[in-house]
């Protein structure tokens, strides 16, 4: 058995998949790396966990540094842990990844070692984008987690402001799942299931026609309609 002094040095980092909907597309926050390794490539916000810092606190710190939003106002959940040898060519690194969803994208600002931070469509990033480290895998896992959670949680409401119309909510499902949904079927399922959404008693004018009714997230978090991709197709 190796002594403590002979144990290999391993670093613990956090990476954050930050998702939002912009201009009808599912987008992720990425930063252009300004130094080696992978200089010039896109990367997820992240960094080394500081001494005495909890993992979730490190994720919140990175979220604040890269988006300038309060982490208390967004959903932040642990996604997975990534520790394959060679994922960071500089040293053995284990990363704990997190998923965050924003209702309205802030103007990102790059950190000290990043040239630029911006929002990019996830479809482009996962297809033709050049990502650093194993961030393509992490991003893909984050997107798939969000897609799956639409079927059994109210995570879709986290993409929206506190008050929203059913059409706006449906648009989130369509963007994240990548296909159109039947408007009547969707409206019936989300409004007839107790606790999923609650009417505010207010309406929003969207041009011609009757103003749309505004809703907010429901109070019974254990109750969700069967919003599966198959049932809403």
mmCIF file of C-alpha atoms in Angstrom:
data_model
loop_
_atom_site.group_PDB
_atom_site.id
_atom_site.type_symbol
_atom_site.label_atom_id
_atom_site.label_comp_id
_atom_site.label_asym_id
_atom_site.label_seq_id
_atom_site.Cartn_x
_atom_site.Cartn_y
_atom_site.Cartn_z
ATOM 1 C CA UNK A 1 0.000 0.000 0.000
ATOM 2 C CA UNK A 2 1.401 3.372 -0.996
ATOM 3 C CA UNK A 3 2.109 5.918 1.720
ATOM 4 C CA UNK A 4 0.188 9.241 1.681
ATOM 5 C CA UNK A 5 3.212 10.993 0.193
ATOM 6 C CA UNK A 6 3.250 8.505 -2.686
ATOM 7 C CA UNK A 7 -0.438 8.913 -3.551
ATOM 8 C CA UNK A 8 -1.012 10.622 -6.921
ATOM 9 C CA UNK A 9 -2.196 14.194 -6.740
ATOM 10 C CA UNK A 10 -5.756 14.568 -7.998
ATOM 11 C CA UNK A 11 -7.696 17.780 -8.477
ATOM 12 C CA UNK A 12 -11.415 18.176 -7.957
ATOM 13 C CA UNK A 13 -13.243 20.602 -10.225
ATOM 14 C CA UNK A 14 -16.807 21.585 -11.042
ATOM 15 C CA UNK A 15 -18.338 22.127 -14.478
ATOM 16 C CA UNK A 16 -21.760 23.708 -14.939
ATOM 17 C CA UNK A 17 -24.158 23.047 -17.804
ATOM 18 C CA UNK A 18 -26.219 26.248 -17.939
ATOM 19 C CA UNK A 19 -29.239 26.021 -20.231
ATOM 20 C CA UNK A 20 -31.734 28.611 -21.409
ATOM 21 C CA UNK A 21 -34.058 29.238 -24.357
ATOM 22 C CA UNK A 22 -33.069 32.058 -26.698
ATOM 23 C CA UNK A 23 -34.785 32.961 -29.969
ATOM 24 C CA UNK A 24 -36.548 29.609 -30.105
ATOM 25 C CA UNK A 25 -33.412 27.520 -29.519
ATOM 26 C CA UNK A 26 -32.054 25.599 -26.562
ATOM 27 C CA UNK A 27 -28.754 27.291 -25.715
ATOM 28 C CA UNK A 28 -25.880 26.620 -23.350
ATOM 29 C CA UNK A 29 -23.422 29.011 -21.757
ATOM 30 C CA UNK A 30 -19.877 28.396 -22.972
ATOM 31 C CA UNK A 31 -16.586 30.225 -22.667
ATOM 32 C CA UNK A 32 -13.796 30.521 -25.207
ATOM 33 C CA UNK A 33 -10.621 29.333 -23.526
ATOM 34 C CA UNK A 34 -7.856 31.913 -23.612
ATOM 35 C CA UNK A 35 -4.981 29.629 -22.640
ATOM 36 C CA UNK A 36 -3.688 26.103 -23.066
ATOM 37 C CA UNK A 37 -4.789 23.400 -23.022
ATOM 38 C CA UNK A 38 -7.438 23.659 -25.727
ATOM 39 C CA UNK A 39 -6.811 27.354 -26.286
ATOM 40 C CA UNK A 40 -9.513 28.811 -28.510
ATOM 41 C CA UNK A 41 -12.014 26.017 -27.911
ATOM 42 C CA UNK A 42 -15.396 26.316 -26.218
ATOM 43 C CA UNK A 43 -15.709 25.052 -22.659
ATOM 44 C CA UNK A 44 -18.352 24.875 -19.980
ATOM 45 C CA UNK A 45 -18.037 27.263 -17.036
ATOM 46 C CA UNK A 46 -16.054 25.611 -14.295
ATOM 47 C CA UNK A 47 -12.938 25.544 -12.201
ATOM 48 C CA UNK A 48 -11.042 24.001 -9.324
ATOM 49 C CA UNK A 49 -12.847 23.589 -6.019
ATOM 50 C CA UNK A 50 -11.129 25.815 -3.451
ATOM 51 C CA UNK A 51 -9.803 24.504 -0.140
ATOM 52 C CA UNK A 52 -12.614 24.398 2.377
ATOM 53 C CA UNK A 53 -15.257 24.962 -0.336
ATOM 54 C CA UNK A 54 -18.233 22.650 -0.691
ATOM 55 C CA UNK A 55 -18.947 21.280 -4.161
ATOM 56 C CA UNK A 56 -22.293 23.010 -4.556
ATOM 57 C CA UNK A 57 -20.781 26.284 -3.349
ATOM 58 C CA UNK A 58 -18.110 25.993 -6.022
ATOM 59 C CA UNK A 59 -20.783 25.417 -8.655
ATOM 60 C CA UNK A 60 -22.715 28.450 -7.421
ATOM 61 C CA UNK A 61 -19.571 30.564 -7.488
ATOM 62 C CA UNK A 62 -18.860 29.601 -11.091
ATOM 63 C CA UNK A 63 -22.468 30.350 -12.017
ATOM 64 C CA UNK A 64 -22.217 33.837 -10.525
ATOM 65 C CA UNK A 65 -18.849 34.517 -12.148
ATOM 66 C CA UNK A 66 -20.023 33.463 -15.610
ATOM 67 C CA UNK A 67 -23.636 34.712 -15.639
ATOM 68 C CA UNK A 68 -23.809 37.471 -12.989
ATOM 69 C CA UNK A 69 -27.088 36.022 -11.694
ATOM 70 C CA UNK A 70 -27.943 34.937 -8.194
ATOM 71 C CA UNK A 71 -27.730 31.139 -7.894
ATOM 72 C CA UNK A 72 -30.613 31.303 -5.429
ATOM 73 C CA UNK A 73 -32.902 32.280 -8.303
ATOM 74 C CA UNK A 74 -32.139 29.248 -10.502
ATOM 75 C CA UNK A 75 -32.370 25.493 -10.250
ATOM 76 C CA UNK A 76 -28.980 23.894 -9.638
ATOM 77 C CA UNK A 77 -28.683 20.127 -9.395
ATOM 78 C CA UNK A 78 -25.828 17.660 -9.497
ATOM 79 C CA UNK A 79 -25.565 15.990 -12.891
ATOM 80 C CA UNK A 80 -22.776 13.387 -12.742
ATOM 81 C CA UNK A 81 -19.110 12.835 -11.912
ATOM 82 C CA UNK A 82 -16.449 12.529 -14.622
ATOM 83 C CA UNK A 83 -13.015 11.148 -13.876
ATOM 84 C CA UNK A 84 -11.622 9.296 -16.874
ATOM 85 C CA UNK A 85 -7.806 9.298 -16.965
ATOM 86 C CA UNK A 86 -6.529 11.842 -19.449
ATOM 87 C CA UNK A 87 -9.667 14.006 -19.493
ATOM 88 C CA UNK A 88 -7.361 16.870 -18.496
ATOM 89 C CA UNK A 89 -3.900 16.570 -20.115
ATOM 90 C CA UNK A 90 -2.274 18.594 -17.326
ATOM 91 C CA UNK A 91 -3.146 16.401 -14.364
ATOM 92 C CA UNK A 92 -5.528 13.742 -13.082
ATOM 93 C CA UNK A 93 -8.810 15.607 -12.530
ATOM 94 C CA UNK A 94 -12.192 14.509 -11.266
ATOM 95 C CA UNK A 95 -15.063 16.857 -12.125
ATOM 96 C CA UNK A 96 -18.478 17.027 -10.505
ATOM 97 C CA UNK A 97 -20.872 18.464 -13.098
ATOM 98 C CA UNK A 98 -24.008 20.455 -12.349
ATOM 99 C CA UNK A 99 -27.086 21.470 -14.300
ATOM 100 C CA UNK A 100 -28.613 24.954 -14.092
ATOM 101 C CA UNK A 101 -31.614 26.368 -15.939
ATOM 102 C CA UNK A 102 -32.164 30.089 -16.461
ATOM 103 C CA UNK A 103 -35.421 31.809 -17.407
ATOM 104 C CA UNK A 104 -33.743 34.819 -18.968
ATOM 105 C CA UNK A 105 -30.112 34.732 -20.090
ATOM 106 C CA UNK A 106 -27.841 37.287 -18.553
ATOM 107 C CA UNK A 107 -25.020 38.918 -20.496
ATOM 108 C CA UNK A 108 -22.084 36.630 -19.673
ATOM 109 C CA UNK A 109 -18.613 37.875 -18.899
ATOM 110 C CA UNK A 110 -15.463 35.818 -19.318
ATOM 111 C CA UNK A 111 -13.152 35.062 -16.424
ATOM 112 C CA UNK A 112 -9.462 35.851 -16.136
ATOM 113 C CA UNK A 113 -8.296 32.948 -18.335
ATOM 114 C CA UNK A 114 -11.145 33.045 -20.834
ATOM 115 C CA UNK A 115 -11.315 35.242 -23.871
ATOM 116 C CA UNK A 116 -15.092 35.301 -24.277
ATOM 117 C CA UNK A 117 -18.243 33.922 -22.704
ATOM 118 C CA UNK A 118 -21.435 33.605 -24.717
ATOM 119 C CA UNK A 119 -24.574 31.581 -25.414
ATOM 120 C CA UNK A 120 -24.530 29.034 -28.210
ATOM 121 C CA UNK A 121 -27.233 26.640 -29.470
ATOM 122 C CA UNK A 122 -26.748 23.194 -27.983
ATOM 123 C CA UNK A 123 -27.458 21.565 -31.341
ATOM 124 C CA UNK A 124 -24.505 23.419 -32.876
ATOM 125 C CA UNK A 125 -22.225 22.749 -29.907
ATOM 126 C CA UNK A 126 -22.982 19.015 -29.927
ATOM 127 C CA UNK A 127 -22.685 18.840 -33.696
ATOM 128 C CA UNK A 128 -19.994 21.081 -35.125
ATOM 129 C CA UNK A 129 -18.692 22.954 -32.087
ATOM 130 C CA UNK A 130 -15.114 22.315 -30.947
ATOM 131 C CA UNK A 131 -15.279 21.740 -27.191
ATOM 132 C CA UNK A 132 -12.447 21.364 -24.707
ATOM 133 C CA UNK A 133 -11.788 18.397 -22.429
ATOM 134 C CA UNK A 134 -14.783 16.021 -22.265
ATOM 135 C CA UNK A 135 -17.269 18.876 -22.219
ATOM 136 C CA UNK A 136 -19.182 17.564 -25.228
ATOM 137 C CA UNK A 137 -20.060 14.482 -23.187
ATOM 138 C CA UNK A 138 -21.005 16.563 -20.148
ATOM 139 C CA UNK A 139 -23.131 18.919 -22.226
ATOM 140 C CA UNK A 140 -24.878 16.020 -23.950
ATOM 141 C CA UNK A 141 -25.650 14.465 -20.580
ATOM 142 C CA UNK A 142 -27.015 17.789 -19.317
ATOM 143 C CA UNK A 143 -29.302 18.225 -22.303
ATOM 144 C CA UNK A 144 -30.565 14.655 -22.000
ATOM 145 C CA UNK A 145 -31.207 15.160 -18.288
ATOM 146 C CA UNK A 146 -33.279 18.261 -19.016
ATOM 147 C CA UNK A 147 -35.232 16.445 -21.734
ATOM 148 C CA UNK A 148 -35.973 13.510 -19.474
ATOM 149 C CA UNK A 149 -37.010 15.681 -16.531
ATOM 150 C CA UNK A 150 -39.662 17.379 -18.652
ATOM 151 C CA UNK A 151 -41.579 14.111 -18.451
ATOM 152 C CA UNK A 152 -41.783 13.850 -14.661
ATOM 153 C CA UNK A 153 -41.013 17.258 -13.108
ATOM 154 C CA UNK A 154 -41.929 20.911 -13.623
ATOM 155 C CA UNK A 155 -38.412 21.866 -14.744
ATOM 156 C CA UNK A 156 -39.910 23.480 -17.865
ATOM 157 C CA UNK A 157 -41.219 26.325 -15.698
ATOM 158 C CA UNK A 158 -37.633 27.142 -14.707
ATOM 159 C CA UNK A 159 -37.015 28.324 -18.277
ATOM 160 C CA UNK A 160 -39.764 30.937 -17.847
ATOM 161 C CA UNK A 161 -40.489 34.028 -15.802
ATOM 162 C CA UNK A 162 -42.615 33.504 -12.639
ATOM 163 C CA UNK A 163 -45.795 34.162 -14.653
ATOM 164 C CA UNK A 164 -46.289 32.613 -18.084
ATOM 165 C CA UNK A 165 -48.902 31.564 -20.600
ATOM 166 C CA UNK A 166 -49.604 27.970 -21.524
ATOM 167 C CA UNK A 167 -48.351 28.733 -25.032
ATOM 168 C CA UNK A 168 -45.025 29.929 -23.610
ATOM 169 C CA UNK A 169 -44.775 26.789 -21.494
ATOM 170 C CA UNK A 170 -45.540 24.623 -24.503
ATOM 171 C CA UNK A 171 -42.838 26.412 -26.484
ATOM 172 C CA UNK A 172 -40.249 25.313 -23.885
ATOM 173 C CA UNK A 173 -41.254 21.673 -24.312
ATOM 174 C CA UNK A 174 -41.103 22.015 -28.085
ATOM 175 C CA UNK A 175 -37.649 23.611 -28.011
ATOM 176 C CA UNK A 176 -36.118 21.161 -25.536
ATOM 177 C CA UNK A 177 -37.691 18.069 -27.118
ATOM 178 C CA UNK A 178 -37.138 19.339 -30.640
ATOM 179 C CA UNK A 179 -40.572 18.798 -32.162
ATOM 180 C CA UNK A 180 -44.007 20.495 -32.183
ATOM 181 C CA UNK A 181 -46.781 19.466 -29.803
ATOM 182 C CA UNK A 182 -50.537 19.483 -30.144
ATOM 183 C CA UNK A 183 -51.675 22.743 -28.531
ATOM 184 C CA UNK A 184 -55.064 21.515 -27.331
ATOM 185 C CA UNK A 185 -53.736 18.266 -25.888
ATOM 186 C CA UNK A 186 -50.940 20.084 -24.088
ATOM 187 C CA UNK A 187 -53.252 22.739 -22.626
ATOM 188 C CA UNK A 188 -55.669 20.094 -21.358
ATOM 189 C CA UNK A 189 -53.000 17.985 -19.659
ATOM 190 C CA UNK A 190 -51.178 20.799 -17.837
ATOM 191 C CA UNK A 191 -54.293 22.658 -16.690
ATOM 192 C CA UNK A 192 -56.329 19.628 -15.625
ATOM 193 C CA UNK A 193 -53.636 18.110 -13.397
ATOM 194 C CA UNK A 194 -53.892 19.459 -9.856
ATOM 195 C CA UNK A 195 -50.740 21.145 -8.630
ATOM 196 C CA UNK A 196 -48.835 21.429 -11.903
ATOM 197 C CA UNK A 197 -49.682 25.052 -12.737
ATOM 198 C CA UNK A 198 -51.916 27.588 -11.022
ATOM 199 C CA UNK A 199 -53.846 30.466 -12.632
ATOM 200 C CA UNK A 200 -52.874 33.930 -11.421
ATOM 201 C CA UNK A 201 -56.123 35.613 -12.364
ATOM 202 C CA UNK A 202 -54.258 37.934 -14.729
ATOM 203 C CA UNK A 203 -53.971 38.008 -18.479
ATOM 204 C CA UNK A 204 -51.291 39.026 -20.965
ATOM 205 C CA UNK A 205 -52.010 40.795 -24.218
ATOM 206 C CA UNK A 206 -50.109 39.388 -27.189
ATOM 207 C CA UNK A 207 -51.491 41.526 -29.977
ATOM 208 C CA UNK A 208 -54.772 40.654 -31.649
ATOM 209 C CA UNK A 209 -57.250 38.375 -29.993
ATOM 210 C CA UNK A 210 -58.209 37.763 -26.421
ATOM 211 C CA UNK A 211 -55.410 38.274 -23.863
ATOM 212 C CA UNK A 212 -53.898 34.956 -22.753
ATOM 213 C CA UNK A 213 -54.374 33.723 -19.218
ATOM 214 C CA UNK A 214 -51.267 33.825 -17.019
ATOM 215 C CA UNK A 215 -50.180 30.911 -14.848
ATOM 216 C CA UNK A 216 -47.498 30.244 -12.274
ATOM 217 C CA UNK A 217 -45.876 27.041 -11.049
ATOM 218 C CA UNK A 218 -48.193 24.903 -8.957
ATOM 219 C CA UNK A 219 -47.931 24.107 -5.275
ATOM 220 C CA UNK A 220 -48.082 20.304 -5.310
ATOM 221 C CA UNK A 221 -44.616 19.318 -6.509
ATOM 222 C CA UNK A 222 -45.413 15.609 -6.269
ATOM 223 C CA UNK A 223 -48.159 15.766 -8.892
ATOM 224 C CA UNK A 224 -47.331 15.985 -12.576
ATOM 225 C CA UNK A 225 -49.299 15.171 -15.700
ATOM 226 C CA UNK A 226 -48.023 12.421 -18.018
ATOM 227 C CA UNK A 227 -46.183 14.830 -20.303
ATOM 228 C CA UNK A 228 -44.283 12.205 -22.222
ATOM 229 C CA UNK A 229 -43.033 12.892 -25.708
ATOM 230 C CA UNK A 230 -45.288 10.150 -27.017
ATOM 231 C CA UNK A 231 -48.451 11.353 -25.248
ATOM 232 C CA UNK A 232 -48.063 14.910 -26.538
ATOM 233 C CA UNK A 233 -47.005 14.142 -30.100
#
